[in-house]
């Protein structure tokens, strides 16, 4: 093959540009046709989906309102599970409060100099994750107060009992189908016995 010229390379680049433009145009046309084909289905279900979503949001607000009004019902057990909806109370994560960052940085440098690199970022901010790992006595020395996480109501929607059953049945069918595809295993002893009988 002869050494290509700059004109050959320009021509090849132009060919690629034309091919890329054609590919992009075909992909855009395909995407437009898919959108057009799907739009009637989407339009047909849109009102129902919007109504169902609004009903779900209203049901969520109503349940949250009931939870907030009755925290005393969730001492033990802390939550209930009804048809895949889990609701109740759970403790929020504890938080740390120390007031002024600069004052805390000075106290860390004075009282815990060996841990200063771990507890203080180079731009002189507090490393909260590292601070939360310190024992309560160190918090007290540094003037950090532990704020206990409050109980907050929550709602999660998991798989309903019917969905769980369907998933179990599907998983079992897949497992059985996989076993049917495997060749049957023949045991050596069975072959040996049949030879002896013959």
PDB file of C-alpha atoms in Angstrom:
ATOM      1  CA  UNK A   1       0.000   0.000   0.000  1.00  0.00           C
ATOM      2  CA  UNK A   2       1.314   3.401  -0.975  1.00  0.00           C
ATOM      3  CA  UNK A   3       1.779   6.098   1.652  1.00  0.00           C
ATOM      4  CA  UNK A   4      -1.482   8.039   1.850  1.00  0.00           C
ATOM      5  CA  UNK A   5      -1.541  11.739   1.072  1.00  0.00           C
ATOM      6  CA  UNK A   6      -3.187  14.442   3.090  1.00  0.00           C
ATOM      7  CA  UNK A   7      -5.903  14.604   0.400  1.00  0.00           C
ATOM      8  CA  UNK A   8      -6.583  10.854   0.896  1.00  0.00           C
ATOM      9  CA  UNK A   9      -6.952  11.400   4.640  1.00  0.00           C
ATOM     10  CA  UNK A  10      -9.254  14.412   4.062  1.00  0.00           C
ATOM     11  CA  UNK A  11     -11.395  12.352   1.685  1.00  0.00           C
ATOM     12  CA  UNK A  12     -11.642   9.499   4.213  1.00  0.00           C
ATOM     13  CA  UNK A  13     -12.562  11.958   6.973  1.00  0.00           C
ATOM     14  CA  UNK A  14     -15.240  13.481   4.724  1.00  0.00           C
ATOM     15  CA  UNK A  15     -16.604  10.009   3.975  1.00  0.00           C
ATOM     16  CA  UNK A  16     -16.821   9.297   7.709  1.00  0.00           C
ATOM     17  CA  UNK A  17     -18.558  12.630   8.315  1.00  0.00           C
ATOM     18  CA  UNK A  18     -21.160  11.866   5.618  1.00  0.00           C
ATOM     19  CA  UNK A  19     -21.716   8.347   6.988  1.00  0.00           C
ATOM     20  CA  UNK A  20     -22.051   9.670  10.543  1.00  0.00           C
ATOM     21  CA  UNK A  21     -24.578  12.290   9.428  1.00  0.00           C
ATOM     22  CA  UNK A  22     -26.612   9.574   7.659  1.00  0.00           C
ATOM     23  CA  UNK A  23     -26.490   7.311  10.724  1.00  0.00           C
ATOM     24  CA  UNK A  24     -27.581  10.160  13.010  1.00  0.00           C
ATOM     25  CA  UNK A  25     -30.410  11.121  10.657  1.00  0.00           C
ATOM     26  CA  UNK A  26     -31.675   7.517  10.487  1.00  0.00           C
ATOM     27  CA  UNK A  27     -31.489   7.154  14.279  1.00  0.00           C
ATOM     28  CA  UNK A  28     -33.414  10.420  14.721  1.00  0.00           C
ATOM     29  CA  UNK A  29     -36.054   9.279  12.208  1.00  0.00           C
ATOM     30  CA  UNK A  30     -36.369   5.950  14.025  1.00  0.00           C
ATOM     31  CA  UNK A  31     -36.724   7.719  17.372  1.00  0.00           C
ATOM     32  CA  UNK A  32     -39.394  10.036  15.935  1.00  0.00           C
ATOM     33  CA  UNK A  33     -41.358   7.053  14.573  1.00  0.00           C
ATOM     34  CA  UNK A  34     -41.132   5.222  17.896  1.00  0.00           C
ATOM     35  CA  UNK A  35     -42.421   8.329  19.713  1.00  0.00           C
ATOM     36  CA  UNK A  36     -45.259   8.659  17.199  1.00  0.00           C
ATOM     37  CA  UNK A  37     -46.180   4.990  17.598  1.00  0.00           C
ATOM     38  CA  UNK A  38     -46.115   5.163  21.396  1.00  0.00           C
ATOM     39  CA  UNK A  39     -47.914   8.508  21.727  1.00  0.00           C
ATOM     40  CA  UNK A  40     -51.461   7.114  21.202  1.00  0.00           C
ATOM     41  CA  UNK A  41     -50.837   4.467  23.899  1.00  0.00           C
ATOM     42  CA  UNK A  42     -49.421   7.091  26.244  1.00  0.00           C
ATOM     43  CA  UNK A  43     -52.322   9.470  25.523  1.00  0.00           C
ATOM     44  CA  UNK A  44     -54.838   6.674  26.154  1.00  0.00           C
ATOM     45  CA  UNK A  45     -53.385   5.927  29.609  1.00  0.00           C
ATOM     46  CA  UNK A  46     -52.257   9.423  30.647  1.00  0.00           C
ATOM     47  CA  UNK A  47     -55.468  10.483  32.407  1.00  0.00           C
ATOM     48  CA  UNK A  48     -55.649   7.216  34.327  1.00  0.00           C
ATOM     49  CA  UNK A  49     -51.972   7.375  35.310  1.00  0.00           C
ATOM     50  CA  UNK A  50     -52.375  10.977  36.486  1.00  0.00           C
ATOM     51  CA  UNK A  51     -55.478  10.087  38.510  1.00  0.00           C
ATOM     52  CA  UNK A  52     -53.780   7.050  40.054  1.00  0.00           C
ATOM     53  CA  UNK A  53     -50.684   9.094  40.921  1.00  0.00           C
ATOM     54  CA  UNK A  54     -52.816  11.808  42.518  1.00  0.00           C
ATOM     55  CA  UNK A  55     -54.748   9.204  44.540  1.00  0.00           C
ATOM     56  CA  UNK A  56     -51.466   7.636  45.682  1.00  0.00           C
ATOM     57  CA  UNK A  57     -50.125  11.060  46.720  1.00  0.00           C
ATOM     58  CA  UNK A  58     -53.357  11.822  48.616  1.00  0.00           C
ATOM     59  CA  UNK A  59     -53.235   8.400  50.327  1.00  0.00           C
ATOM     60  CA  UNK A  60     -49.588   9.012  51.272  1.00  0.00           C
ATOM     61  CA  UNK A  61     -50.424  12.427  52.747  1.00  0.00           C
ATOM     62  CA  UNK A  62     -53.372  10.958  54.692  1.00  0.00           C
ATOM     63  CA  UNK A  63     -51.269   8.120  56.120  1.00  0.00           C
ATOM     64  CA  UNK A  64     -48.440  10.508  57.061  1.00  0.00           C
ATOM     65  CA  UNK A  65     -50.944  12.776  58.801  1.00  0.00           C
ATOM     66  CA  UNK A  66     -52.284   9.828  60.833  1.00  0.00           C
ATOM     67  CA  UNK A  67     -48.754   8.719  61.729  1.00  0.00           C
ATOM     68  CA  UNK A  68     -47.758  12.195  62.872  1.00  0.00           C
ATOM     69  CA  UNK A  69     -50.889  12.417  65.039  1.00  0.00           C
ATOM     70  CA  UNK A  70     -50.299   9.078  66.821  1.00  0.00           C
ATOM     71  CA  UNK A  71     -46.614   8.403  67.593  1.00  0.00           C
ATOM     72  CA  UNK A  72     -47.656   6.715  70.864  1.00  0.00           C
ATOM     73  CA  UNK A  73     -49.024   3.764  68.877  1.00  0.00           C
ATOM     74  CA  UNK A  74     -45.523   2.835  67.702  1.00  0.00           C
ATOM     75  CA  UNK A  75     -43.561   2.152  70.889  1.00  0.00           C
ATOM     76  CA  UNK A  76     -43.540  -1.592  70.159  1.00  0.00           C
ATOM     77  CA  UNK A  77     -43.754  -2.620  67.418  1.00  0.00           C
ATOM     78  CA  UNK A  78     -42.170   0.423  65.759  1.00  0.00           C
ATOM     79  CA  UNK A  79     -43.943  -0.143  62.441  1.00  0.00           C
ATOM     80  CA  UNK A  80     -46.704  -2.038  60.676  1.00  0.00           C
ATOM     81  CA  UNK A  81     -46.746  -3.760  57.289  1.00  0.00           C
ATOM     82  CA  UNK A  82     -50.013  -3.829  55.362  1.00  0.00           C
ATOM     83  CA  UNK A  83     -50.042  -5.280  51.851  1.00  0.00           C
ATOM     84  CA  UNK A  84     -46.486  -4.162  51.136  1.00  0.00           C
ATOM     85  CA  UNK A  85     -46.801  -0.710  52.739  1.00  0.00           C
ATOM     86  CA  UNK A  86     -44.550  -0.365  55.768  1.00  0.00           C
ATOM     87  CA  UNK A  87     -45.307   2.596  58.022  1.00  0.00           C
ATOM     88  CA  UNK A  88     -44.428   3.663  61.532  1.00  0.00           C
ATOM     89  CA  UNK A  89     -41.567   5.397  63.295  1.00  0.00           C
ATOM     90  CA  UNK A  90     -37.813   5.034  63.099  1.00  0.00           C
ATOM     91  CA  UNK A  91     -35.051   6.916  64.825  1.00  0.00           C
ATOM     92  CA  UNK A  92     -33.192   9.480  62.757  1.00  0.00           C
ATOM     93  CA  UNK A  93     -29.402   9.474  62.865  1.00  0.00           C
ATOM     94  CA  UNK A  94     -27.815  11.362  65.735  1.00  0.00           C
ATOM     95  CA  UNK A  95     -26.286  14.729  64.876  1.00  0.00           C
ATOM     96  CA  UNK A  96     -23.359  16.632  66.360  1.00  0.00           C
ATOM     97  CA  UNK A  97     -23.525  20.291  67.352  1.00  0.00           C
ATOM     98  CA  UNK A  98     -20.449  22.310  68.301  1.00  0.00           C
ATOM     99  CA  UNK A  99     -21.252  25.932  67.629  1.00  0.00           C
ATOM    100  CA  UNK A 100     -18.341  27.772  65.996  1.00  0.00           C
ATOM    101  CA  UNK A 101     -16.033  25.782  63.658  1.00  0.00           C
ATOM    102  CA  UNK A 102     -12.978  27.930  64.409  1.00  0.00           C
ATOM    103  CA  UNK A 103     -13.351  27.493  68.178  1.00  0.00           C
ATOM    104  CA  UNK A 104     -13.706  23.716  67.787  1.00  0.00           C
ATOM    105  CA  UNK A 105     -10.630  23.547  65.560  1.00  0.00           C
ATOM    106  CA  UNK A 106      -8.621  25.349  68.273  1.00  0.00           C
ATOM    107  CA  UNK A 107      -9.904  22.923  70.943  1.00  0.00           C
ATOM    108  CA  UNK A 108      -9.049  19.885  68.746  1.00  0.00           C
ATOM    109  CA  UNK A 109      -5.507  21.205  68.165  1.00  0.00           C
ATOM    110  CA  UNK A 110      -5.096  21.844  71.915  1.00  0.00           C
ATOM    111  CA  UNK A 111      -6.768  18.732  73.318  1.00  0.00           C
ATOM    112  CA  UNK A 112      -6.308  16.090  70.588  1.00  0.00           C
ATOM    113  CA  UNK A 113      -3.226  17.164  68.598  1.00  0.00           C
ATOM    114  CA  UNK A 114      -2.455  13.592  67.470  1.00  0.00           C
ATOM    115  CA  UNK A 115      -5.881  13.348  65.800  1.00  0.00           C
ATOM    116  CA  UNK A 116      -5.977  16.868  64.357  1.00  0.00           C
ATOM    117  CA  UNK A 117      -5.059  15.710  60.833  1.00  0.00           C
ATOM    118  CA  UNK A 118      -7.907  13.211  60.909  1.00  0.00           C
ATOM    119  CA  UNK A 119     -10.485  15.562  62.424  1.00  0.00           C
ATOM    120  CA  UNK A 120      -9.647  18.781  60.553  1.00  0.00           C
ATOM    121  CA  UNK A 121      -9.536  19.244  56.784  1.00  0.00           C
ATOM    122  CA  UNK A 122      -6.691  21.274  55.379  1.00  0.00           C
ATOM    123  CA  UNK A 123      -8.985  24.184  54.629  1.00  0.00           C
ATOM    124  CA  UNK A 124      -9.807  24.236  58.322  1.00  0.00           C
ATOM    125  CA  UNK A 125     -13.259  22.633  58.324  1.00  0.00           C
ATOM    126  CA  UNK A 126     -14.533  19.915  60.602  1.00  0.00           C
ATOM    127  CA  UNK A 127     -14.564  16.241  59.483  1.00  0.00           C
ATOM    128  CA  UNK A 128     -17.970  15.314  60.865  1.00  0.00           C
ATOM    129  CA  UNK A 129     -17.657  11.565  60.192  1.00  0.00           C
ATOM    130  CA  UNK A 130     -14.421  11.400  62.173  1.00  0.00           C
ATOM    131  CA  UNK A 131     -15.839  13.543  64.984  1.00  0.00           C
ATOM    132  CA  UNK A 132     -18.849  11.280  65.349  1.00  0.00           C
ATOM    133  CA  UNK A 133     -16.505   8.346  66.019  1.00  0.00           C
ATOM    134  CA  UNK A 134     -14.943  10.024  69.059  1.00  0.00           C
ATOM    135  CA  UNK A 135     -16.065   8.847  72.509  1.00  0.00           C
ATOM    136  CA  UNK A 136     -18.506  10.941  74.519  1.00  0.00           C
ATOM    137  CA  UNK A 137     -15.720  12.109  76.867  1.00  0.00           C
ATOM    138  CA  UNK A 138     -13.835  13.648  73.932  1.00  0.00           C
ATOM    139  CA  UNK A 139     -17.031  15.318  72.747  1.00  0.00           C
ATOM    140  CA  UNK A 140     -17.476  16.817  76.208  1.00  0.00           C
ATOM    141  CA  UNK A 141     -13.874  18.116  76.330  1.00  0.00           C
ATOM    142  CA  UNK A 142     -14.274  19.715  72.907  1.00  0.00           C
ATOM    143  CA  UNK A 143     -17.655  21.256  73.718  1.00  0.00           C
ATOM    144  CA  UNK A 144     -19.594  19.111  71.260  1.00  0.00           C
ATOM    145  CA  UNK A 145     -23.148  18.185  72.142  1.00  0.00           C
ATOM    146  CA  UNK A 146     -24.686  14.984  70.762  1.00  0.00           C
ATOM    147  CA  UNK A 147     -28.193  15.685  69.550  1.00  0.00           C
ATOM    148  CA  UNK A 148     -30.192  12.490  69.700  1.00  0.00           C
ATOM    149  CA  UNK A 149     -32.023  11.702  66.496  1.00  0.00           C
ATOM    150  CA  UNK A 150     -35.760  12.233  66.827  1.00  0.00           C
ATOM    151  CA  UNK A 151     -38.355   9.670  65.915  1.00  0.00           C
ATOM    152  CA  UNK A 152     -39.710  10.487  62.494  1.00  0.00           C
ATOM    153  CA  UNK A 153     -42.681   8.924  60.767  1.00  0.00           C
ATOM    154  CA  UNK A 154     -41.933   6.998  57.586  1.00  0.00           C
ATOM    155  CA  UNK A 155     -43.710   5.132  54.835  1.00  0.00           C
ATOM    156  CA  UNK A 156     -42.188   2.689  52.354  1.00  0.00           C
ATOM    157  CA  UNK A 157     -43.991   0.748  49.691  1.00  0.00           C
ATOM    158  CA  UNK A 158     -42.620  -2.699  48.994  1.00  0.00           C
ATOM    159  CA  UNK A 159     -43.952  -5.603  47.029  1.00  0.00           C
ATOM    160  CA  UNK A 160     -47.508  -6.536  47.945  1.00  0.00           C
ATOM    161  CA  UNK A 161     -48.192 -10.088  49.109  1.00  0.00           C
ATOM    162  CA  UNK A 162     -49.646 -10.948  45.699  1.00  0.00           C
ATOM    163  CA  UNK A 163     -46.523  -9.615  43.971  1.00  0.00           C
ATOM    164  CA  UNK A 164     -44.288 -11.634  46.307  1.00  0.00           C
ATOM    165  CA  UNK A 165     -46.261 -14.788  45.482  1.00  0.00           C
ATOM    166  CA  UNK A 166     -46.023 -14.089  41.748  1.00  0.00           C
ATOM    167  CA  UNK A 167     -42.264 -13.499  42.033  1.00  0.00           C
ATOM    168  CA  UNK A 168     -41.827 -16.751  43.954  1.00  0.00           C
ATOM    169  CA  UNK A 169     -43.831 -18.677  41.346  1.00  0.00           C
ATOM    170  CA  UNK A 170     -41.833 -17.125  38.513  1.00  0.00           C
ATOM    171  CA  UNK A 171     -38.531 -17.885  40.244  1.00  0.00           C
ATOM    172  CA  UNK A 172     -39.627 -21.485  40.804  1.00  0.00           C
ATOM    173  CA  UNK A 173     -40.682 -21.845  37.160  1.00  0.00           C
ATOM    174  CA  UNK A 174     -37.338 -20.469  35.994  1.00  0.00           C
ATOM    175  CA  UNK A 175     -35.512 -22.865  38.314  1.00  0.00           C
ATOM    176  CA  UNK A 176     -37.567 -25.827  37.065  1.00  0.00           C
ATOM    177  CA  UNK A 177     -37.057 -24.791  33.451  1.00  0.00           C
ATOM    178  CA  UNK A 178     -33.306 -24.659  34.062  1.00  0.00           C
ATOM    179  CA  UNK A 179     -33.364 -28.170  35.528  1.00  0.00           C
ATOM    180  CA  UNK A 180     -35.286 -29.486  32.508  1.00  0.00           C
ATOM    181  CA  UNK A 181     -32.625 -28.080  30.176  1.00  0.00           C
ATOM    182  CA  UNK A 182     -29.827 -29.933  31.962  1.00  0.00           C
ATOM    183  CA  UNK A 183     -29.011 -33.444  30.751  1.00  0.00           C
ATOM    184  CA  UNK A 184     -30.036 -36.103  33.215  1.00  0.00           C
ATOM    185  CA  UNK A 185     -27.183 -37.332  35.336  1.00  0.00           C
ATOM    186  CA  UNK A 186     -26.582 -41.060  35.196  1.00  0.00           C
ATOM    187  CA  UNK A 187     -24.929 -42.696  38.099  1.00  0.00           C
ATOM    188  CA  UNK A 188     -22.044 -45.128  37.539  1.00  0.00           C
ATOM    189  CA  UNK A 189     -23.365 -47.659  40.038  1.00  0.00           C
ATOM    190  CA  UNK A 190     -26.614 -48.024  38.156  1.00  0.00           C
ATOM    191  CA  UNK A 191     -24.737 -48.860  34.966  1.00  0.00           C
ATOM    192  CA  UNK A 192     -22.556 -51.367  36.787  1.00  0.00           C
ATOM    193  CA  UNK A 193     -25.558 -53.167  38.274  1.00  0.00           C
ATOM    194  CA  UNK A 194     -27.324 -53.410  34.953  1.00  0.00           C
ATOM    195  CA  UNK A 195     -24.197 -54.905  33.392  1.00  0.00           C
ATOM    196  CA  UNK A 196     -24.006 -57.481  36.164  1.00  0.00           C
ATOM    197  CA  UNK A 197     -27.645 -58.439  35.610  1.00  0.00           C
ATOM    198  CA  UNK A 198     -27.094 -58.903  31.882  1.00  0.00           C
TER     199      UNK A 198
END
